[in-house]
C-alpha cells in the first residue's frame, strides 16, 4: 500500500546574493540549502508532527508540499502522483494549509462569510444556493457561532481568527491539512481548545494532519508520529510515544532536555545544547549536528549518517552513526 | 536582611483608549527580596508587562502609573524613587526583541560601554575593557571580535546576550526581564535561563521575570505571581503554586498547558474571554469563566488573602480546589 503523501529526497535551495557577483569572482552562485534530501511518508488519517528550531527548514517543507516554493530536487507525491509547483484546482483542493498568524493571512476587507463563500464558489464545492448553508456548517465544524459570519477579522479575537483560518482550509474538503505553527501566537487557554479541535477534526473527518511546530509538548499532543528536523535534514522519525520516551538521536535528546518542564529547577549555567546551529551556507562535513553533539567521534566528521531503521522496529528511524549503538560501549 | 529590595503597593496604570480611561493594571502589590527571582505569569492583556514597565516609568504614551513604589539600592529601608533615578543606578531591564531594543547604528561593544561611560563616568578605554569583560561574563564567544560587530550580524541568542550584558553594565541590584526568551528557540532559551540563574548567584542580583510560559517560570523562579485582568490573583513559592494552585484561574491555566511528560489527555482550555479593561465587572473578575463560581463571588472585593506564611490568593473559596 502506498502512503497518501510521500516526500522523496526533497531538496529546496534558495538563491541568495548576486549571481553576477559570484560569476565575476569565478565561483558558482551561492545557494542556501533550506531543505536537503528530506524523505518521509504520511499515511491516510495519520497525524505527523514536524519539529525543529527556527531556520531548520520545517516551514519550507510545508510550503514545498503545498506548492508555495519551487522544488529544486526530489518529489512530493500524492497517492503516487508527483505534484508540481503548478497545480490544477482539483489538486490544490486536496492539500490545504493553516498559517501561523491569522491576523495577516485573512483578508481584512472580507467578512468571514465572503472569505468562505468565495472559496466554495470558485472551487464549485457546493451548488450556489447551498453556499450559505455550507458556510454555517463550516462554522459549526470549527465551533464558532454562526452569528460571526458577517463579522470582519479585526473584530475577532486571535483564537476566533485562527478558527476562521481552519474553516477556510476545511472549506475545500481537503484530505491533508498542514498546520504551520498554527497555535504559536495564541495564549495557552486559547491554544488548548484549538489543539483539541485539530484532534476532533481528525476523528470526525478522517483528516490527515501535518503539524509543524517548534513546541515539543504541542506536537506530542496532536501527533501519531514525529519527524525531527535539524538544518534541513531529518534526524529522527518515529512513533510519537517512542520518540518521546526513548529518543535515539542526540539532537532529539538535547531538544527535550532544553524544553522547560514542570517540577524541574534550572541549574545555574547549565544548558542542554551549547552554541548555536551552524550557518546553512557553511555546513560542517559529515553529520551536521556533530559540532554541538556530545557523542561526536571521528566518523561523524568523515561521513554523513543516513536514516537507519531500528533493529527491532521498522517505524523508528535515526540519522546517527550511534543511533542504535552506544559509542562508549 | 529583613528589608525588602523592592516594594510595590497598590499600583494602578491608567491609559486612554479612544478617549475613555481604562485600567489595565488595577491594584498590584508585591515585594521582592535581594537576590530573589520573582516570576509574573499571565496571558496577553493581563497587565504583567505594564506592571514591570511601571517600575522604570517605561509606559506607552498616555499611560499613567499611580501607586507606592519603593526601592532600596544600598541595603537600607526601601524608599520612594523617581524612575529616572534608578535608570543605570540599580535597576536594568531587558526586552523581548533584542533586535528592536539594540541600536542598529552602534557596534555592540559601544552599546554595552555606554552605560558605564554615562552612569559611572568611565573613560572610553576603560569602558571598552569593561564591555569585553561583560561579554565574556554572559558567555559570548570571542568577545574582542564580536564587540566590533553590528547587531544585525549577531544571531538572536547572541543579541539577547548583548542585551543582558548591557543591562548588567551598570551593576544593577534588580534586573527586569520582559519575556526575554519568547522569541528564542528552546535550546537558546535554555541557555539564557541557565545564564540568568548563574548571574543571580554570582552578582546577588534580584530578577523579576515576566512570561506567558508557566513552565519557563517554574524552572527559573523562586516565587510566582499569577496575573489576571490587571490583578495578582495568586502569589507564592513557584513550585507550590504550580503543583497545588490556590486559585481556579491558576488551576485552569495549568490544565491548558500541554505537557510533553504526560500522555495526550484532553486539554481543558478556559471558556470565554478575559474581561475588557474598560469595563471590569464588580466582584471576582474571573467569576464569569470560573467553573466553581458561587453567588457571593460577584459581591466580593479584591484582596489577596494569605493562606499560609508564604502564599496568598484572591479567591474567596480556595477550598473548592482541594476536593478531588
XYZ file of C-alpha atoms in Angstrom, chain A residues 42 45-51 177 179 195-196 198-199 202 207-228 237-244, chain B residues 258-259 262-265 267:
52
model
C 2.271 10.261 5.672
C -5.684 9.737 8.546
C -2.313 9.883 10.226
C -1.093 12.911 12.120
C 2.576 13.689 11.664
C 4.383 16.399 13.617
C 7.465 18.121 12.250
C 9.610 19.722 14.950
C -4.360 19.745 6.398
C -0.821 23.460 10.170
C -5.437 21.677 19.722
C -8.490 19.743 20.856
C -7.474 19.551 15.495
C -7.810 16.223 17.284
C -9.130 14.176 12.625
C -8.366 14.240 8.067
C -4.647 13.691 7.570
C -2.698 16.244 9.560
C 0.809 17.569 9.086
C 1.543 19.631 12.146
C 4.590 21.870 12.125
C 5.789 23.384 15.365
C 8.807 24.291 17.440
C 6.933 23.251 20.578
C 7.552 19.624 21.527
C 4.693 19.484 24.007
C 2.201 20.698 21.405
C 3.461 18.188 18.839
C 3.237 15.357 21.330
C -0.349 16.302 21.946
C -1.577 16.100 18.345
C 0.763 13.719 16.518
C 0.936 9.977 15.987
C 4.386 10.322 14.515
C 7.178 12.860 14.898
C 9.813 13.943 12.402
C 12.701 15.864 13.973
C 11.431 9.840 12.583
C 9.245 7.561 14.642
C 6.021 6.963 16.560
C 5.414 9.846 18.987
C 5.473 7.810 22.176
C 8.675 6.047 21.214
C 10.497 9.190 20.173
C 9.481 10.950 23.377
C 0.212 20.650 27.005
C 2.940 18.752 28.764
C 2.387 13.287 30.269
C 0.183 11.486 27.787
C -2.084 13.200 25.313
C -5.107 13.655 27.527
C -6.605 19.732 27.281
